[in-house]
CSV table of N, CA and C in Angstrom, one decimal:
chain,number,residue,atom,x,y,z
W,20,MET,N,0.9,-1.2,-0.1
W,20,MET,CA,0.0,-0.1,0.0
W,20,MET,C,0.8,1.4,0.0
W,21,ILE,N,2.0,1.3,0.9
W,21,ILE,CA,2.9,2.4,0.8
W,21,ILE,C,3.3,2.8,-0.6
W,22,ASP,N,3.7,1.8,-1.3
W,22,ASP,CA,4.3,1.9,-2.6
W,22,ASP,C,3.2,2.6,-3.5
W,23,ASP,N,1.8,2.2,-3.3
W,23,ASP,CA,0.9,2.9,-4.1
W,23,ASP,C,0.8,4.3,-3.9
W,24,VAL,N,0.8,4.6,-2.5
W,24,VAL,CA,0.9,6.1,-2.1
W,24,VAL,C,2.0,6.7,-2.7
W,25,LEU,N,3.1,6.2,-2.7
W,25,LEU,CA,4.3,7.0,-3.1
W,25,LEU,C,4.1,7.2,-4.5
W,26,ASN,N,3.8,6.2,-5.3
W,26,ASN,CA,3.5,6.4,-6.9
W,26,ASN,C,2.4,7.5,-7.2
W,27,TYR,N,1.3,7.4,-6.5
W,27,TYR,CA,0.4,8.6,-6.4
W,27,TYR,C,1.0,10.0,-6.2
W,28,ASN,N,1.9,10.0,-5.2
W,28,ASN,CA,2.4,11.3,-4.7
W,28,ASN,C,3.3,11.7,-5.9
W,29,ARG,N,4.2,11.0,-6.5
W,29,ARG,CA,4.9,11.5,-7.7
W,29,ARG,C,4.1,12.1,-8.7
W,30,GLN,N,3.0,11.5,-8.9
W,30,GLN,CA,2.0,12.1,-9.9
W,30,GLN,C,1.5,13.2,-9.6
W,31,PHE,N,1.1,13.5,-8.3
W,31,PHE,CA,0.5,14.6,-7.8
W,31,PHE,C,1.4,15.8,-7.8
W,32,VAL,N,2.6,15.7,-7.4
W,32,VAL,CA,3.6,16.6,-7.5
W,32,VAL,C,3.9,17.0,-9.0
W,33,ALA,N,4.2,16.1,-9.8
W,33,ALA,CA,4.3,16.3,-11.4
W,33,ALA,C,3.3,17.1,-11.7
W,34,SER,N,2.1,16.9,-11.4
W,34,SER,CA,0.9,17.6,-12.2
W,34,SER,C,0.4,18.9,-11.3
W,35,LYS,N,1.3,19.2,-10.3
W,35,LYS,CA,1.1,20.4,-9.5
W,35,LYS,C,-0.2,20.4,-8.8
W,36,GLY,N,-0.7,19.2,-8.4
W,36,GLY,CA,-1.9,19.1,-7.5
W,36,GLY,C,-1.9,19.8,-6.2
W,37,TYR,N,-0.7,20.1,-5.9
W,37,TYR,CA,-0.5,21.0,-4.5
W,37,TYR,C,-1.0,22.2,-4.5
W,38,GLU,N,-1.0,22.9,-5.7
W,38,GLU,CA,-1.0,24.4,-5.9
W,38,GLU,C,-2.4,24.9,-5.0
W,39,LYS,N,-3.3,24.1,-5.1
W,39,LYS,CA,-4.7,24.7,-4.5
W,39,LYS,C,-4.6,24.6,-3.1
W,40,TYR,N,-3.6,23.8,-2.4
W,40,TYR,CA,-3.5,23.7,-1.0
W,40,TYR,C,-2.4,24.7,-0.3
W,41,ILE,N,-1.7,25.4,-1.2
W,41,ILE,CA,-0.8,26.4,-0.7
W,41,ILE,C,-1.2,27.4,0.2
W,42,THR,N,-0.8,27.4,1.5
W,42,THR,CA,-1.2,28.4,2.5
W,42,THR,C,0.0,28.6,3.4
W,43,SER,N,-0.2,29.4,4.5
W,43,SER,CA,1.0,29.7,5.4
W,43,SER,C,0.7,28.6,6.5
W,44,LYS,N,1.7,28.6,7.5
W,44,LYS,CA,1.6,27.8,8.7
W,44,LYS,C,0.6,28.4,9.7
W,45,TYR,N,0.3,29.4,9.5
W,45,TYR,CA,-0.7,30.2,10.4
W,45,TYR,C,-2.0,30.0,10.1
W,46,PRO,N,-2.7,29.4,11.2
W,46,PRO,CA,-4.5,29.1,11.0
W,46,PRO,C,-5.0,30.4,10.9
W,47,ASP,N,-5.8,30.8,9.5
W,47,ASP,CA,-6.4,31.9,9.3
W,47,ASP,C,-7.6,32.3,10.4
W,48,LYS,N,-8.1,31.2,10.8
W,48,LYS,CA,-9.2,31.5,11.8
W,48,LYS,C,-8.8,31.4,13.2
W,49,LYS,N,-7.5,31.4,13.5
W,49,LYS,CA,-6.8,31.3,14.9
W,49,LYS,C,-7.4,30.3,15.6
W,50,LEU,N,-7.8,29.1,15.0
W,50,LEU,CA,-8.6,28.0,15.7
W,50,LEU,C,-7.8,26.7,15.9
W,51,ALA,N,-7.9,26.1,16.8
W,51,ALA,CA,-7.3,24.6,16.7
W,51,ALA,C,-8.5,23.9,17.2
W,52,VAL,N,-8.5,22.6,16.5
W,52,VAL,CA,-9.5,21.4,16.8
W,52,VAL,C,-8.7,20.2,17.1
W,53,LEU,N,-9.1,19.7,18.4
W,53,LEU,CA,-8.5,18.4,18.8
W,53,LEU,C,-9.6,17.5,18.7
W,54,SER,N,-9.4,16.4,17.8
W,54,SER,CA,-10.3,15.6,17.6
W,54,SER,C,-9.8,14.1,17.3
W,55,CYS,N,-10.7,13.1,17.1
W,55,CYS,CA,-10.3,11.9,17.0
W,55,CYS,C,-9.7,11.4,15.7
W,56,MET,N,-8.7,10.4,15.6
W,56,MET,CA,-8.2,10.0,14.3
W,56,MET,C,-9.1,9.1,13.5
W,57,ASP,N,-10.3,8.9,14.0
W,57,ASP,CA,-11.3,8.1,13.2
W,57,ASP,C,-11.5,8.4,11.7
W,58,THR,N,-11.3,7.3,10.8
W,58,THR,CA,-11.4,7.6,9.5
W,58,THR,C,-12.8,8.2,9.0
W,59,ARG,N,-13.7,8.1,9.8
W,59,ARG,CA,-14.9,8.9,9.3
W,59,ARG,C,-15.0,10.3,9.4
W,60,LEU,N,-14.0,10.7,10.1
W,60,LEU,CA,-13.8,12.3,10.3
W,60,LEU,C,-12.9,12.9,9.4
W,61,THR,N,-12.1,12.1,8.6
W,61,THR,CA,-11.2,12.8,7.9
W,61,THR,C,-11.6,13.7,6.8
W,62,GLU,N,-12.6,13.6,6.2
W,62,GLU,CA,-13.3,14.8,5.5
W,62,GLU,C,-14.4,15.4,6.1
W,63,LEU,N,-15.2,14.5,6.9
W,63,LEU,CA,-16.4,14.9,7.5
W,63,LEU,C,-16.4,16.0,8.5
W,64,LEU,N,-15.2,16.0,9.2
W,64,LEU,CA,-15.0,17.0,10.2
W,64,LEU,C,-14.8,18.4,9.8
W,65,PRO,N,-13.8,18.6,8.9
W,65,PRO,CA,-13.5,19.9,8.3
W,65,PRO,C,-14.7,20.5,7.5
W,66,ALA,N,-15.4,19.6,6.8
W,66,ALA,CA,-16.7,19.8,6.0
W,66,ALA,C,-17.7,20.4,7.0
W,67,ALA,N,-18.0,19.5,8.1
W,67,ALA,CA,-19.1,20.0,8.8
W,67,ALA,C,-18.7,21.2,9.7
W,68,LEU,N,-17.5,21.6,10.0
W,68,LEU,CA,-17.2,22.8,10.6
W,68,LEU,C,-17.0,24.0,9.7
W,69,GLY,N,-17.0,23.6,8.3
W,69,GLY,CA,-16.9,24.6,7.2
W,69,GLY,C,-15.5,25.2,7.2
W,70,LEU,N,-14.5,24.4,7.6
W,70,LEU,CA,-13.0,24.7,7.4
W,70,LEU,C,-12.3,24.3,6.1
W,71,LYS,N,-11.5,25.2,5.6
W,71,LYS,CA,-10.9,24.8,4.5
W,71,LYS,C,-9.4,24.8,4.9
W,72,ASN,N,-8.5,24.2,4.0
W,72,ASN,CA,-7.1,24.0,4.2
W,72,ASN,C,-6.5,25.5,4.6
W,73,GLY,N,-5.8,25.6,5.6
W,73,GLY,CA,-5.1,26.6,6.2
W,73,GLY,C,-5.8,27.5,7.2
W,74,GLU,N,-7.2,27.1,7.4
W,74,GLU,CA,-7.9,28.0,8.5
W,74,GLU,C,-7.8,27.5,9.8
W,75,ALA,N,-7.5,26.3,10.1
W,75,ALA,CA,-7.3,25.8,11.5
W,75,ALA,C,-6.3,24.8,11.6
W,76,LYS,N,-5.8,24.6,12.7
W,76,LYS,CA,-4.9,23.6,13.2
W,76,LYS,C,-5.7,22.3,13.6
W,77,ILE,N,-5.7,21.3,13.0
W,77,ILE,CA,-6.3,20.1,13.5
W,77,ILE,C,-5.3,18.9,14.0
W,78,ILE,N,-5.7,18.8,15.4
W,78,ILE,CA,-4.7,17.7,16.1
W,78,ILE,C,-5.7,16.6,16.2
W,79,LYS,N,-5.0,15.3,15.8
W,79,LYS,CA,-5.9,14.1,16.0
W,79,LYS,C,-5.0,13.1,16.8
W,80,ASN,N,-5.9,12.2,17.5
W,80,ASN,CA,-5.2,11.1,18.3
W,80,ASN,C,-6.6,10.1,18.6
W,81,ALA,N,-6.2,9.1,19.1
W,81,ALA,CA,-7.1,8.1,19.3
W,81,ALA,C,-8.2,8.6,20.5
W,82,GLY,N,-9.3,9.1,20.1
W,82,GLY,CA,-10.3,9.5,21.2
W,82,GLY,C,-10.5,11.2,21.3
W,83,GLY,N,-9.5,11.7,20.7
W,83,GLY,CA,-9.4,13.2,20.7
W,83,GLY,C,-9.3,13.6,22.1
W,84,LEU,N,-8.4,12.9,22.9
W,84,LEU,CA,-8.1,13.2,24.3
W,84,LEU,C,-6.8,14.0,24.7
W,85,VAL,N,-6.8,14.6,25.8
W,85,VAL,CA,-5.6,15.0,26.4
W,85,VAL,C,-5.7,14.1,27.6
W,86,ILE,N,-4.8,13.1,27.6
W,86,ILE,CA,-4.8,12.1,28.7
W,86,ILE,C,-3.9,12.6,29.7
W,87,SER,N,-3.0,13.3,29.5
W,87,SER,CA,-2.1,13.9,30.6
W,87,SER,C,-1.8,15.3,30.3
W,88,PRO,N,-1.6,16.1,31.3
W,88,PRO,CA,-1.3,17.5,31.2
W,88,PRO,C,0.0,17.9,30.3
W,89,TYR,N,0.8,16.8,30.3
W,89,TYR,CA,2.0,16.9,29.4
W,89,TYR,C,2.2,15.9,28.3
W,90,ASP,N,1.0,15.4,27.7
W,90,ASP,CA,1.2,14.5,26.6
W,90,ASP,C,1.3,15.2,25.1
W,91,SER,N,1.4,14.6,24.1
W,91,SER,CA,1.5,15.4,22.9
W,91,SER,C,0.5,16.3,22.3
W,92,ALA,N,-0.7,15.8,22.6
W,92,ALA,CA,-2.0,16.6,22.2
W,92,ALA,C,-1.8,18.0,23.0
W,93,MET,N,-1.5,18.0,24.2
W,93,MET,CA,-1.6,19.3,25.1
W,93,MET,C,-0.1,20.1,24.5
W,94,ARG,N,0.9,19.4,24.2
W,94,ARG,CA,2.1,20.1,23.6
W,94,ARG,C,1.6,20.8,22.3
W,95,SER,N,0.9,20.1,21.4
W,95,SER,CA,0.6,20.7,20.2
W,95,SER,C,-0.3,21.8,20.4
W,96,LEU,N,-1.3,21.8,21.3
W,96,LEU,CA,-2.2,23.0,21.6
W,96,LEU,C,-1.4,24.1,21.9
W,97,LEU,N,-0.4,24.0,22.9
W,97,LEU,CA,0.4,25.0,23.4
W,97,LEU,C,1.2,25.6,22.3
W,98,VAL,N,2.0,24.9,21.6
W,98,VAL,CA,2.6,25.3,20.2
W,98,VAL,C,1.7,26.0,19.5
W,99,ALA,N,0.4,25.6,19.1
W,99,ALA,CA,-0.5,26.3,18.1
W,99,ALA,C,-0.8,27.7,18.9
W,100,ILE,N,-1.0,27.8,20.1
W,100,ILE,CA,-1.2,29.0,20.8
W,100,ILE,C,0.0,29.9,20.7
W,101,TYR,N,1.1,29.6,21.2
W,101,TYR,CA,2.2,30.6,21.4
W,101,TYR,C,3.1,30.8,20.0
W,102,GLU,N,3.2,29.9,19.1
W,102,GLU,CA,3.9,29.8,18.0
W,102,GLU,C,3.1,30.2,16.8
W,103,LEU,N,1.9,29.8,16.9
W,103,LEU,CA,1.0,30.0,15.5
W,103,LEU,C,-0.2,31.0,15.7
W,104,GLY,N,-0.4,31.6,16.9
W,104,GLY,CA,-1.6,32.5,17.1
W,104,GLY,C,-3.0,31.9,17.3
W,105,VAL,N,-3.1,30.7,17.7
W,105,VAL,CA,-4.4,30.1,18.0
W,105,VAL,C,-4.9,30.9,19.2
W,106,GLU,N,-6.3,31.3,19.1
W,106,GLU,CA,-7.1,31.9,20.1
W,106,GLU,C,-8.3,31.2,20.7
W,107,GLU,N,-8.7,30.0,20.1
W,107,GLU,CA,-9.8,29.2,20.3
W,107,GLU,C,-9.4,27.8,20.1
W,108,ILE,N,-10.0,27.0,21.0
W,108,ILE,CA,-9.8,25.6,20.8
W,108,ILE,C,-11.2,24.8,20.9
W,109,MET,N,-11.5,24.1,20.0
W,109,MET,CA,-12.6,23.1,20.0
W,109,MET,C,-11.9,21.7,20.3
W,110,VAL,N,-12.6,21.0,21.4
W,110,VAL,CA,-12.5,19.8,21.5
W,110,VAL,C,-13.7,18.9,21.0
W,111,VAL,N,-13.4,18.1,20.0
W,111,VAL,CA,-14.6,17.4,19.3
W,111,VAL,C,-14.3,16.0,19.4
W,112,ALA,N,-15.1,15.4,20.0
W,112,ALA,CA,-15.3,13.8,20.2
W,112,ALA,C,-16.3,13.5,19.1
W,113,HIS,N,-16.5,12.3,19.1
W,113,HIS,CA,-17.7,11.7,18.2
W,113,HIS,C,-18.3,10.5,18.6
W,114,THR,N,-19.5,10.3,18.0
W,114,THR,CA,-20.4,9.3,18.3
W,114,THR,C,-19.7,8.1,17.9
W,115,THR,N,-20.1,6.9,18.6
W,115,THR,CA,-19.5,5.5,18.2
W,115,THR,C,-18.1,5.6,18.1
W,116,CYS,N,-17.3,6.2,19.0
W,116,CYS,CA,-15.9,6.2,19.1
W,116,CYS,C,-15.4,4.8,19.4
W,117,GLY,N,-14.3,4.3,18.6
W,117,GLY,CA,-13.6,3.2,19.0
W,117,GLY,C,-12.7,3.2,20.3
W,118,ALA,N,-12.5,4.4,20.8
W,118,ALA,CA,-11.8,4.7,22.1
W,118,ALA,C,-12.7,4.4,23.3
W,119,CYS,N,-14.0,4.4,23.1
W,119,CYS,CA,-14.9,4.2,24.0
W,119,CYS,C,-14.7,2.8,24.5
W,120,HIS,N,-14.5,2.5,25.7
W,120,HIS,CA,-14.4,1.2,26.0
W,120,HIS,C,-13.0,0.4,25.9
W,121,MET,N,-12.1,1.0,25.2
W,121,MET,CA,-10.9,0.5,25.0
W,121,MET,C,-10.0,0.3,26.2
W,122,SER,N,-9.3,-0.8,26.3
W,122,SER,CA,-8.5,-1.2,27.4
W,122,SER,C,-7.3,-1.9,27.1
W,123,PHE,N,-6.3,-1.8,28.0
W,123,PHE,CA,-5.2,-2.5,27.9
W,123,PHE,C,-5.4,-4.2,27.7
W,124,ARG,N,-6.4,-4.5,28.9
W,124,ARG,CA,-6.6,-6.0,28.8
W,124,ARG,C,-7.1,-6.5,27.5
W,125,GLU,N,-8.0,-5.7,26.7
W,125,GLU,CA,-8.2,-6.0,25.3
W,125,GLU,C,-7.1,-6.1,24.5
W,126,PHE,N,-6.2,-5.1,24.4
W,126,PHE,CA,-5.0,-5.1,23.6
W,126,PHE,C,-4.0,-6.1,23.9
W,127,LYS,N,-4.0,-6.4,25.4
W,127,LYS,CA,-2.9,-7.4,25.6
W,127,LYS,C,-2.9,-8.7,24.8
W,128,HIS,N,-4.1,-9.2,24.6
W,128,HIS,CA,-4.2,-10.4,23.9
W,128,HIS,C,-3.7,-10.3,22.6
W,129,HIS,N,-4.2,-9.3,21.9
W,129,HIS,CA,-3.7,-9.0,20.5
W,129,HIS,C,-2.2,-8.8,20.4
W,130,MET,N,-1.7,-8.0,21.4
W,130,MET,CA,-0.2,-7.8,21.3
W,130,MET,C,0.4,-9.2,21.5
W,131,LEU,N,0.1,-10.0,22.4
W,131,LEU,CA,0.7,-11.3,22.6
W,131,LEU,C,0.7,-12.1,21.3
W,132,ASP,N,-0.5,-12.2,20.6
W,132,ASP,CA,-0.7,-12.8,19.4
W,132,ASP,C,0.3,-12.2,18.2
W,133,ARG,N,0.8,-11.1,18.5
W,133,ARG,CA,1.6,-10.2,17.4
W,133,ARG,C,3.0,-10.4,17.9
W,134,GLY,N,3.3,-11.0,19.0
W,134,GLY,CA,4.8,-11.4,19.3
W,134,GLY,C,5.3,-10.5,20.5
W,135,VAL,N,4.7,-9.5,21.0
W,135,VAL,CA,5.0,-9.0,22.1
W,135,VAL,C,5.1,-9.9,23.4
W,136,THR,N,6.0,-9.9,24.2
W,136,THR,CA,6.3,-10.8,25.1
W,136,THR,C,5.6,-10.2,26.7
W,137,GLU,N,5.4,-11.2,27.6
W,137,GLU,CA,5.1,-10.8,28.8
W,137,GLU,C,6.2,-10.1,29.6
W,138,GLU,N,7.4,-10.5,29.2
W,138,GLU,CA,8.7,-9.7,29.8
W,138,GLU,C,8.6,-8.3,29.3
W,139,THR,N,8.2,-8.1,28.0
W,139,THR,CA,8.0,-6.6,27.6
W,139,THR,C,7.3,-5.9,28.4
W,140,PHE,N,6.1,-6.3,28.7
W,140,PHE,CA,5.0,-5.8,29.6
W,140,PHE,C,5.7,-5.4,31.0
W,141,ASP,N,6.4,-6.3,31.5
W,141,ASP,CA,7.0,-6.3,32.9
W,141,ASP,C,8.1,-5.1,32.8
W,142,ILE,N,8.9,-5.1,31.6
W,142,ILE,CA,9.8,-4.1,31.6
W,142,ILE,C,9.4,-2.6,31.6
W,143,ILE,N,8.2,-2.5,30.6
W,143,ILE,CA,7.5,-1.3,30.6
W,143,ILE,C,7.0,-0.9,31.9
W,144,GLN,N,6.1,-1.7,32.8
W,144,GLN,CA,5.7,-1.5,34.1
W,144,GLN,C,6.8,-1.0,34.9
W,145,ARG,N,8.0,-1.7,34.9
W,145,ARG,CA,8.9,-1.3,35.9
W,145,ARG,C,9.6,0.2,35.5
W,146,CYS,N,9.5,0.5,34.2
W,146,CYS,CA,9.8,1.9,33.9
W,146,CYS,C,8.9,2.9,34.3
W,147,GLY,N,7.8,2.6,35.0
W,147,GLY,CA,7.0,3.5,35.5
W,147,GLY,C,5.6,3.8,34.6
W,148,ILE,N,5.6,3.0,33.7
W,148,ILE,CA,4.3,3.3,32.8
W,148,ILE,C,3.3,2.2,33.1
W,149,ASP,N,2.2,2.7,33.5
W,149,ASP,CA,0.9,2.0,33.9
W,149,ASP,C,0.1,1.8,32.4
W,150,LEU,N,0.3,0.7,32.0
W,150,LEU,CA,-0.2,0.3,30.6
W,150,LEU,C,-1.9,0.2,30.7
W,151,ASP,N,-2.3,-0.2,32.0
W,151,ASP,CA,-3.8,0.0,32.2
W,151,ASP,C,-4.3,1.4,32.0
W,152,GLN,N,-3.6,2.4,32.3
W,152,GLN,CA,-4.0,3.8,32.3
W,152,GLN,C,-3.7,4.2,31.0
W,153,TRP,N,-2.5,4.0,30.5
W,153,TRP,CA,-2.0,4.5,29.3
W,153,TRP,C,-2.8,4.2,28.0
W,154,LEU,N,-3.4,3.0,28.0
W,154,LEU,CA,-4.1,2.4,26.9
W,154,LEU,C,-5.6,2.4,27.1
W,155,GLU,N,-6.0,2.9,28.4
W,155,GLU,CA,-7.4,3.1,28.6
W,155,GLU,C,-8.1,4.0,27.8
W,156,GLY,N,-9.3,3.7,27.4
W,156,GLY,CA,-10.0,4.7,26.6
W,156,GLY,C,-10.9,5.5,27.5
W,157,PHE,N,-12.2,5.5,27.2
W,157,PHE,CA,-13.2,6.2,28.0
W,157,PHE,C,-14.5,5.4,28.1
W,158,HIS,N,-15.4,5.7,29.1
W,158,HIS,CA,-16.8,5.1,28.9
W,158,HIS,C,-17.8,6.0,28.9
W,159,ASP,N,-17.6,7.2,28.9
W,159,ASP,CA,-18.7,8.2,28.8
W,159,ASP,C,-18.1,9.4,27.9
W,160,THR,N,-18.6,9.6,26.7
W,160,THR,CA,-18.2,10.5,25.6
W,160,THR,C,-18.2,11.8,26.4
W,161,GLU,N,-19.4,12.2,26.8
W,161,GLU,CA,-19.7,13.5,27.3
W,161,GLU,C,-18.8,13.9,28.5
W,162,GLU,N,-18.5,12.8,29.3
W,162,GLU,CA,-17.6,13.1,30.3
W,162,GLU,C,-16.2,13.1,29.9
W,163,SER,N,-15.8,12.5,28.8
W,163,SER,CA,-14.3,12.5,28.3
W,163,SER,C,-14.1,13.9,27.9
W,164,VAL,N,-15.2,14.3,27.1
W,164,VAL,CA,-15.0,15.9,26.6
W,164,VAL,C,-14.8,16.7,27.7
W,165,ARG,N,-15.8,16.8,28.7
W,165,ARG,CA,-15.6,17.6,29.8
W,165,ARG,C,-14.1,17.6,30.5
W,166,ARG,N,-13.7,16.4,30.6
W,166,ARG,CA,-12.4,16.2,31.3
W,166,ARG,C,-11.3,16.9,30.4
W,167,THR,N,-11.3,16.6,29.2
W,167,THR,CA,-10.2,17.1,28.2
W,167,THR,C,-10.3,18.8,28.2
W,168,VAL,N,-11.5,19.2,28.3
W,168,VAL,CA,-11.8,20.7,28.1
W,168,VAL,C,-11.2,21.2,29.4
W,169,ASP,N,-11.4,20.5,30.7
W,169,ASP,CA,-10.9,21.0,31.9
W,169,ASP,C,-9.4,21.0,31.8
W,170,THR,N,-8.9,19.9,31.6
W,170,THR,CA,-7.6,19.6,31.4
W,170,THR,C,-6.8,20.8,30.6
W,171,VAL,N,-7.3,21.1,29.4
W,171,VAL,CA,-6.9,22.0,28.5
W,171,VAL,C,-7.0,23.4,29.0
W,172,SER,N,-8.2,23.9,29.6
W,172,SER,CA,-8.4,25.2,29.9
W,172,SER,C,-7.8,25.5,31.4
W,173,HIS,N,-7.5,24.6,32.2
W,173,HIS,CA,-6.8,24.8,33.4
W,173,HIS,C,-5.2,24.4,33.4
W,174,HIS,N,-4.7,24.2,32.4
W,174,HIS,CA,-3.5,23.8,32.3
W,174,HIS,C,-2.4,25.1,32.7
W,175,PRO,N,-1.5,24.8,33.6
W,175,PRO,CA,-0.7,26.0,34.1
W,175,PRO,C,-0.1,26.8,32.9
W,176,LEU,N,0.2,26.4,31.8
W,176,LEU,CA,0.7,27.1,30.7
W,176,LEU,C,-0.2,27.8,29.8
W,177,MET,N,-1.7,27.4,30.0
W,177,MET,CA,-2.6,27.9,29.1
W,177,MET,C,-2.9,29.3,29.4
W,178,PRO,N,-2.8,30.3,28.5
W,178,PRO,CA,-3.2,31.7,28.7
W,178,PRO,C,-4.9,31.7,29.1
W,179,LYS,N,-5.1,32.6,30.0
W,179,LYS,CA,-6.5,32.8,30.4
W,179,LYS,C,-7.5,33.3,29.2
W,180,ASP,N,-7.0,33.9,28.3
W,180,ASP,CA,-7.9,34.5,27.3
W,180,ASP,C,-8.1,33.5,26.2
W,181,VAL,N,-7.6,32.5,26.1
W,181,VAL,CA,-7.8,31.2,25.3
W,181,VAL,C,-9.3,30.7,25.5
W,182,ILE,N,-10.0,30.6,24.7
W,182,ILE,CA,-11.4,30.1,24.6
W,182,ILE,C,-11.4,28.5,24.3
W,183,VAL,N,-11.9,27.6,25.2
W,183,VAL,CA,-11.8,26.1,25.1
W,183,VAL,C,-13.2,25.8,25.3
W,184,ARG,N,-13.7,25.0,24.1
W,184,ARG,CA,-15.1,24.6,24.3
W,184,ARG,C,-15.0,23.3,23.7
W,185,GLY,N,-16.0,22.3,24.2
W,185,GLY,CA,-16.2,20.8,23.9
W,185,GLY,C,-17.4,20.6,23.1
W,186,PHE,N,-17.3,19.6,22.2
W,186,PHE,CA,-18.5,19.1,21.4
W,186,PHE,C,-18.5,17.6,21.1
W,187,ILE,N,-19.4,17.1,20.7
W,187,ILE,CA,-19.6,15.8,20.1
W,187,ILE,C,-20.2,15.9,18.9
W,188,ILE,N,-19.5,15.3,17.9
W,188,ILE,CA,-20.0,15.4,16.4
W,188,ILE,C,-20.6,14.0,16.1
W,189,ASP,N,-21.6,14.0,15.4
W,189,ASP,CA,-22.2,12.7,15.0
W,189,ASP,C,-21.5,12.3,13.8
W,190,SER,N,-21.1,11.0,13.8
W,190,SER,CA,-20.1,10.4,13.0
W,190,SER,C,-20.7,10.2,11.7
W,191,VAL,N,-22.1,10.1,11.4
W,191,VAL,CA,-22.6,10.0,10.1
W,191,VAL,C,-23.2,11.5,9.6
W,192,THR,N,-23.7,12.3,10.3
W,192,THR,CA,-24.5,13.4,9.9
W,192,THR,C,-23.5,14.7,10.1
W,193,GLY,N,-22.6,14.5,11.0
W,193,GLY,CA,-21.9,15.9,11.1
W,193,GLY,C,-22.4,16.9,12.1
W,194,ALA,N,-23.6,16.6,12.6
W,194,ALA,CA,-24.2,17.4,13.6
W,194,ALA,C,-23.4,17.6,14.7
W,195,LEU,N,-23.2,18.9,15.4
W,195,LEU,CA,-22.4,19.0,16.4
W,195,LEU,C,-23.4,19.4,17.7
W,196,GLU,N,-23.0,18.7,18.9
W,196,GLU,CA,-23.7,19.0,20.2
W,196,GLU,C,-22.7,19.6,21.2
W,197,GLU,N,-22.9,20.8,21.6
W,197,GLU,CA,-21.9,21.3,22.6
W,197,GLU,C,-22.3,20.6,23.9
W,198,ILE,N,-21.0,20.4,24.5
W,198,ILE,CA,-21.1,19.8,25.8
W,198,ILE,C,-20.6,20.8,27.0
W,199,LYS,N,-21.7,21.0,27.8
W,199,LYS,CA,-21.3,22.3,28.8
W,199,LYS,C,-20.7,21.4,30.1
């Protein structure tokens, strides 16, 4: 599959398909969106939000979560604010998310089947990583959004004038529901 992508890319560049996407690194709408990496949202999310290329920073991960005040999602949001001029943040979870009810216990069987050993799990745990917590999803989407909004808005490095709001997008229709 990667070779197919590379072949397409060569044709894309040769035909100057990139020209309609040229923009600056600064988001025109001074907006960042933290959302899930779910494939259903790849085109639906920006379309439902009315966002075009160059208008917002879109940060994606499994579940659209900030699981720790110092994880990569939070780091990306802070970079978006201090380096790129973001003034508002939307946390956008979605219906029927795969991260809902996700757990290390489920993953562990798959990992063992794919060659990861029990010894590897023990080494990781001894390094201070709690795999149960690190690979835990969430069980209530609204509460997950509230928790992420709270973590972002009360982060010690977050400027008080940045607006942070949370939403759930319907994975089919794109309808947004604000979570208070």
